[in-house]
């Protein structure tokens, strides 16, 4: 009488079925991830474009009290000196101290 664990080797047909399930699940997961990525990227770009339009409008409004701030952000971003978020932060710090 052998009481120890039995090692069962699955048949090749069963291994192929498991492999197929893993591959289908992986492809489905990657597909959903790609769709979510592109939807959020599209939304992000739309929001960034809206912000840039507002930034340019406010920069060009010379009667606005915040015109120097918006001009600073636009110039730093437009020159390629820094990304938009960094330009916004840098100019915020610059104009907070003044």
Tab-separated table of N, CA, C and O in Angstrom, residues 11-88:
chain	number	residue	atom	x	y	z
A	11	UNK	N	-2.755	14.641	-19.738
A	11	UNK	CA	-2.586	14.249	-21.132
A	11	UNK	C	-2.269	15.477	-21.968
A	11	UNK	O	-2.531	16.611	-21.572
A	12	UNK	N	-1.709	15.251	-23.127
A	12	UNK	CA	-1.335	16.373	-23.989
A	12	UNK	C	-2.571	17.149	-24.441
A	12	UNK	O	-2.515	18.371	-24.620
A	13	UNK	N	-3.687	16.481	-24.587
A	13	UNK	CA	-4.927	17.166	-24.985
A	13	UNK	C	-5.364	18.147	-23.899
A	13	UNK	O	-5.774	19.272	-24.182
A	14	UNK	N	-5.233	17.735	-22.639
A	14	UNK	CA	-5.611	18.596	-21.522
A	14	UNK	C	-4.638	19.776	-21.410
A	14	UNK	O	-5.044	20.907	-21.121
A	15	UNK	N	-3.354	19.532	-21.629
A	15	UNK	CA	-2.367	20.611	-21.609
A	15	UNK	C	-2.653	21.641	-22.697
A	15	UNK	O	-2.544	22.844	-22.470
A	16	UNK	N	-3.019	21.174	-23.852
A	16	UNK	CA	-3.344	22.079	-24.963
A	16	UNK	C	-4.564	22.919	-24.611
A	16	UNK	O	-4.594	24.124	-24.867
A	17	UNK	N	-5.564	22.305	-23.980
A	17	UNK	CA	-6.759	23.059	-23.569
A	17	UNK	C	-6.398	24.142	-22.552
A	17	UNK	O	-6.871	25.276	-22.650
A	18	UNK	N	-5.575	23.805	-21.566
A	18	UNK	CA	-5.157	24.797	-20.570
A	18	UNK	C	-4.352	25.914	-21.220
A	18	UNK	O	-4.539	27.098	-20.897
A	19	UNK	N	-3.465	25.550	-22.107
A	19	UNK	CA	-2.662	26.544	-22.804
A	19	UNK	C	-3.545	27.465	-23.636
A	19	UNK	O	-3.347	28.683	-23.663
A	20	UNK	N	-4.536	26.904	-24.287
A	20	UNK	CA	-5.468	27.695	-25.089
A	20	UNK	C	-6.247	28.671	-24.213
A	20	UNK	O	-6.415	29.845	-24.573
A	21	UNK	N	-6.698	28.222	-23.044
A	21	UNK	CA	-7.429	29.104	-22.121
A	21	UNK	C	-6.529	30.240	-21.652
A	21	UNK	O	-6.947	31.404	-21.611
A	22	UNK	N	-5.284	29.937	-21.314
A	22	UNK	CA	-4.346	30.965	-20.863
A	22	UNK	C	-4.085	31.975	-21.976
A	22	UNK	O	-4.064	33.190	-21.739
A	23	UNK	N	-3.906	31.513	-23.184
A	23	UNK	CA	-3.645	32.416	-24.310
A	23	UNK	C	-4.860	33.300	-24.588
A	23	UNK	O	-4.722	34.514	-24.770
A	24	UNK	N	-6.050	32.734	-24.593
A	24	UNK	CA	-7.271	33.520	-24.847
A	24	UNK	C	-7.463	34.556	-23.743
A	24	UNK	O	-7.775	35.722	-24.014
A	25	UNK	N	-7.276	34.168	-22.484
A	25	UNK	CA	-7.403	35.110	-21.375
A	25	UNK	C	-6.382	36.233	-21.504
A	25	UNK	O	-6.704	37.400	-21.298
A	26	UNK	N	-5.144	35.895	-21.845
A	26	UNK	CA	-4.099	36.909	-21.993
A	26	UNK	C	-4.427	37.891	-23.109
A	26	UNK	O	-4.270	39.108	-22.942
A	27	UNK	N	-4.891	37.380	-24.231
A	27	UNK	CA	-5.255	38.265	-25.346
A	27	UNK	C	-6.436	39.174	-24.977
A	27	UNK	O	-6.447	40.356	-25.320
A	28	UNK	N	-7.412	38.618	-24.267
A	28	UNK	CA	-8.552	39.429	-23.831
A	28	UNK	C	-8.094	40.519	-22.869
A	28	UNK	O	-8.514	41.682	-22.974
A	29	UNK	N	-7.228	40.173	-21.936
A	29	UNK	CA	-6.714	41.145	-20.979
A	29	UNK	C	-5.942	42.256	-21.690
A	29	UNK	O	-6.129	43.437	-21.408
A	30	UNK	N	-5.079	41.882	-22.605
A	30	UNK	CA	-4.298	42.869	-23.353
A	30	UNK	C	-5.221	43.751	-24.196
A	30	UNK	O	-5.036	44.962	-24.278
A	31	UNK	N	-6.241	43.155	-24.799
A	31	UNK	CA	-7.194	43.925	-25.599
A	31	UNK	C	-7.928	44.960	-24.765
A	31	UNK	O	-8.054	46.126	-25.165
A	32	UNK	N	-8.407	44.565	-23.605
A	32	UNK	CA	-9.111	45.508	-22.729
A	32	UNK	C	-8.153	46.601	-22.259
A	32	UNK	O	-8.515	47.785	-22.229
A	33	UNK	N	-6.935	46.232	-21.902
A	33	UNK	CA	-5.951	47.219	-21.461
A	33	UNK	C	-5.644	48.233	-22.566
A	33	UNK	O	-5.537	49.434	-22.299
A	34	UNK	N	-5.503	47.768	-23.785
A	34	UNK	CA	-5.232	48.677	-24.912
A	34	UNK	C	-6.392	49.646	-25.135
A	34	UNK	O	-6.182	50.843	-25.337
A	35	UNK	N	-7.604	49.138	-25.093
A	35	UNK	CA	-8.786	49.999	-25.287
A	35	UNK	C	-8.840	51.054	-24.188
A	35	UNK	O	-9.054	52.243	-24.472
A	36	UNK	N	-8.623	50.662	-22.949
A	36	UNK	CA	-8.646	51.625	-21.839
A	36	UNK	C	-7.536	52.660	-22.005
A	36	UNK	O	-7.756	53.852	-21.786
A	37	UNK	N	-6.357	52.220	-22.397
A	37	UNK	CA	-5.233	53.150	-22.585
A	37	UNK	C	-5.567	54.207	-23.629
A	37	UNK	O	-5.375	55.392	-23.406
A	38	UNK	N	-6.067	53.773	-24.782
A	38	UNK	CA	-6.338	54.724	-25.855
A	38	UNK	C	-7.505	55.642	-25.520
A	38	UNK	O	-7.499	56.821	-25.889
A	39	UNK	N	-8.516	55.143	-24.802
A	39	UNK	CA	-9.627	56.008	-24.396
A	39	UNK	C	-9.146	57.088	-23.434
A	39	UNK	O	-9.503	58.260	-23.575
A	40	UNK	N	-8.346	56.706	-22.439
A	40	UNK	CA	-7.852	57.688	-21.483
A	40	UNK	C	-6.866	58.643	-22.123
A	40	UNK	O	-6.827	59.824	-21.791
A	41	UNK	N	-6.058	58.148	-23.054
A	41	UNK	CA	-5.112	59.035	-23.739
A	41	UNK	C	-5.870	60.067	-24.570
A	41	UNK	O	-5.524	61.247	-24.574
A	42	UNK	N	-6.926	59.620	-25.241
A	42	UNK	CA	-7.736	60.536	-26.046
A	42	UNK	C	-8.374	61.601	-25.153
A	42	UNK	O	-8.366	62.787	-25.482
A	43	UNK	N	-8.887	61.180	-24.002
A	43	UNK	CA	-9.498	62.119	-23.056
A	43	UNK	C	-8.453	63.093	-22.507
A	43	UNK	O	-8.707	64.283	-22.371
A	44	UNK	N	-7.268	62.585	-22.203
A	44	UNK	CA	-6.180	63.427	-21.703
A	44	UNK	C	-5.786	64.471	-22.739
A	44	UNK	O	-5.622	65.647	-22.420
A	45	UNK	N	-5.639	64.050	-23.997
A	45	UNK	CA	-5.254	64.998	-25.050
A	45	UNK	C	-6.338	66.037	-25.285
A	45	UNK	O	-6.045	67.200	-25.548
A	46	UNK	N	-7.587	65.633	-25.173
A	46	UNK	CA	-8.697	66.574	-25.335
A	46	UNK	C	-8.664	67.621	-24.214
A	46	UNK	O	-8.826	68.819	-24.461
A	47	UNK	N	-8.427	67.174	-22.979
A	47	UNK	CA	-8.356	68.101	-21.845
A	47	UNK	C	-7.146	69.026	-21.975
A	47	UNK	O	-7.229	70.218	-21.670
A	48	UNK	N	-6.019	68.482	-22.442
A	48	UNK	CA	-4.820	69.301	-22.622
A	48	UNK	C	-5.049	70.362	-23.698
A	48	UNK	O	-4.635	71.511	-23.530
A	49	UNK	N	-5.710	69.983	-24.785
A	49	UNK	CA	-5.996	70.945	-25.857
A	49	UNK	C	-6.916	72.053	-25.348
A	49	UNK	O	-6.709	73.236	-25.662
A	50	UNK	N	-7.905	71.678	-24.543
A	50	UNK	CA	-8.819	72.685	-23.979
A	50	UNK	C	-8.045	73.637	-23.075
A	50	UNK	O	-8.232	74.851	-23.132
A	51	UNK	N	-7.156	73.089	-22.237
A	51	UNK	CA	-6.352	73.924	-21.357
A	51	UNK	C	-5.460	74.870	-22.164
A	51	UNK	O	-5.326	76.052	-21.834
A	52	UNK	N	-4.851	74.360	-23.228
A	52	UNK	CA	-3.984	75.215	-24.048
A	52	UNK	C	-4.759	76.334	-24.733
A	52	UNK	O	-4.278	77.463	-24.819
A	53	UNK	N	-5.969	76.018	-25.203
A	53	UNK	CA	-6.796	77.073	-25.806
A	53	UNK	C	-7.106	78.165	-24.784
A	53	UNK	O	-7.008	79.359	-25.076
A	54	UNK	N	-7.460	77.755	-23.575
A	54	UNK	CA	-7.749	78.731	-22.519
A	54	UNK	C	-6.492	79.512	-22.147
A	54	UNK	O	-6.547	80.723	-21.911
A	55	UNK	N	-5.358	78.822	-22.091
A	55	UNK	CA	-4.087	79.468	-21.766
A	55	UNK	C	-3.752	80.543	-22.793
A	55	UNK	O	-3.389	81.668	-22.434
A	56	UNK	N	-3.899	80.218	-24.058
A	56	UNK	CA	-3.592	81.186	-25.122
A	56	UNK	C	-4.567	82.357	-25.076
A	56	UNK	O	-4.161	83.519	-25.215
A	57	UNK	N	-5.857	82.066	-24.855
A	57	UNK	CA	-6.843	83.146	-24.749
A	57	UNK	C	-6.496	84.084	-23.591
A	57	UNK	O	-6.564	85.305	-23.730
A	58	UNK	N	-6.143	83.531	-22.443
A	58	UNK	CA	-5.839	84.365	-21.280
A	58	UNK	C	-4.514	85.102	-21.456
A	58	UNK	O	-4.356	86.215	-20.979
A	59	UNK	N	-3.566	84.465	-22.152
A	59	UNK	CA	-2.286	85.131	-22.419
A	59	UNK	C	-2.497	86.345	-23.320
A	59	UNK	O	-1.871	87.387	-23.133
A	60	UNK	N	-3.413	86.217	-24.259
A	60	UNK	CA	-3.669	87.304	-25.205
A	60	UNK	C	-4.591	88.381	-24.645
A	60	UNK	O	-4.735	89.429	-25.244
A	61	UNK	N	-5.216	88.125	-23.500
A	61	UNK	CA	-6.097	89.113	-22.867
A	61	UNK	C	-5.239	90.032	-22.002
A	61	UNK	O	-4.955	89.748	-20.841
A	62	UNK	N	-4.811	91.139	-22.570
A	62	UNK	CA	-3.891	92.034	-21.876
A	62	UNK	C	-4.536	92.762	-20.714
A	62	UNK	O	-3.846	93.305	-19.855
A	63	UNK	N	-5.871	92.782	-20.653
A	63	UNK	CA	-6.552	93.465	-19.552
A	63	UNK	C	-6.649	92.583	-18.305
A	63	UNK	O	-7.007	93.061	-17.234
A	64	UNK	N	-6.319	91.317	-18.438
A	64	UNK	CA	-6.407	90.385	-17.302
A	64	UNK	C	-5.266	90.621	-16.317
A	64	UNK	O	-4.138	90.898	-16.707
A	65	UNK	N	-5.578	90.500	-15.033
A	65	UNK	CA	-4.548	90.640	-14.003
A	65	UNK	C	-3.576	89.463	-14.016
A	65	UNK	O	-2.432	89.591	-13.582
A	66	UNK	N	-4.032	88.322	-14.523
A	66	UNK	CA	-3.194	87.122	-14.554
A	66	UNK	C	-2.434	86.959	-15.863
A	66	UNK	O	-1.816	85.925	-16.082
A	67	UNK	N	-2.468	87.944	-16.720
A	67	UNK	CA	-1.813	87.856	-18.033
A	67	UNK	C	-0.330	87.536	-17.922
A	67	UNK	O	0.169	86.681	-18.661
A	68	UNK	N	0.432	88.127	-16.979
A	68	UNK	CA	1.860	87.779	-16.883
A	68	UNK	C	2.081	86.295	-16.543
A	68	UNK	O	3.001	85.670	-17.074
A	69	UNK	N	1.222	85.730	-15.688
A	69	UNK	CA	1.342	84.313	-15.344
A	69	UNK	C	1.110	83.449	-16.575
A	69	UNK	O	1.899	82.551	-16.872
A	70	UNK	N	0.029	83.712	-17.295
A	70	UNK	CA	-0.280	82.900	-18.467
A	70	UNK	C	0.757	83.082	-19.568
A	70	UNK	O	1.102	82.141	-20.270
A	71	UNK	N	1.279	84.289	-19.705
A	71	UNK	CA	2.337	84.534	-20.690
A	71	UNK	C	3.590	83.747	-20.312
A	71	UNK	O	4.253	83.157	-21.179
A	72	UNK	N	3.903	83.711	-19.025
A	72	UNK	CA	5.070	82.958	-18.543
A	72	UNK	C	4.918	81.472	-18.867
A	72	UNK	O	5.830	80.845	-19.410
A	73	UNK	N	3.758	80.911	-18.538
A	73	UNK	CA	3.517	79.487	-18.792
A	73	UNK	C	3.620	79.197	-20.280
A	73	UNK	O	4.290	78.251	-20.707
A	74	UNK	N	2.960	80.027	-21.089
A	74	UNK	CA	2.944	79.785	-22.530
A	74	UNK	C	4.353	79.878	-23.115
A	74	UNK	O	4.749	79.034	-23.920
A	75	UNK	N	5.103	80.876	-22.714
A	75	UNK	CA	6.447	81.053	-23.271
A	75	UNK	C	7.373	79.886	-22.897
A	75	UNK	O	8.125	79.398	-23.737
A	76	UNK	N	7.308	79.439	-21.644
A	76	UNK	CA	8.165	78.321	-21.227
A	76	UNK	C	7.768	77.030	-21.945
A	76	UNK	O	8.602	76.234	-22.322
A	77	UNK	N	6.463	76.835	-22.131
A	77	UNK	CA	5.999	75.623	-22.812
A	77	UNK	C	6.281	75.704	-24.311
A	77	UNK	O	6.787	74.765	-24.914
A	78	UNK	N	5.985	76.834	-24.927
A	78	UNK	CA	6.111	76.988	-26.372
A	78	UNK	C	7.568	76.930	-26.823
A	78	UNK	O	7.855	76.431	-27.908
A	79	UNK	N	8.475	77.399	-25.996
A	79	UNK	CA	9.893	77.381	-26.375
A	79	UNK	C	10.492	75.980	-26.268
A	79	UNK	O	11.601	75.750	-26.719
A	80	UNK	N	9.751	75.066	-25.647
A	80	UNK	CA	10.268	73.715	-25.459
A	80	UNK	C	11.167	73.599	-24.246
A	80	UNK	O	11.795	72.572	-24.024
A	81	UNK	N	11.204	74.665	-23.463
A	81	UNK	CA	12.054	74.687	-22.279
A	81	UNK	C	11.617	73.631	-21.260
A	81	UNK	O	12.449	72.998	-20.620
A	82	UNK	N	10.284	73.446	-21.116
A	82	UNK	CA	9.769	72.464	-20.164
A	82	UNK	C	8.359	72.057	-20.541
A	82	UNK	O	7.681	72.784	-21.261
A	83	UNK	N	7.917	70.894	-20.048
A	83	UNK	CA	6.550	70.454	-20.305
A	83	UNK	C	5.541	71.411	-19.662
A	83	UNK	O	5.882	72.188	-18.769
A	84	UNK	N	4.315	71.311	-20.093
A	84	UNK	CA	3.261	72.226	-19.656
A	84	UNK	C	3.064	72.207	-18.143
A	84	UNK	O	2.941	73.264	-17.518
A	85	UNK	N	3.024	71.023	-17.538
A	85	UNK	CA	2.789	70.956	-16.090
A	85	UNK	C	3.939	71.592	-15.311
A	85	UNK	O	3.705	72.291	-14.325
A	86	UNK	N	5.163	71.362	-15.763
A	86	UNK	CA	6.310	71.970	-15.084
A	86	UNK	C	6.313	73.481	-15.269
A	86	UNK	O	6.640	74.219	-14.339
A	87	UNK	N	5.965	73.943	-16.448
A	87	UNK	CA	5.897	75.383	-16.702
A	87	UNK	C	4.849	76.027	-15.805
A	87	UNK	O	5.075	77.100	-15.234
A	88	UNK	N	3.715	75.367	-15.670
A	88	UNK	CA	2.642	75.883	-14.813
A	88	UNK	C	3.116	75.975	-13.369
A	88	UNK	O	2.914	76.986	-12.702
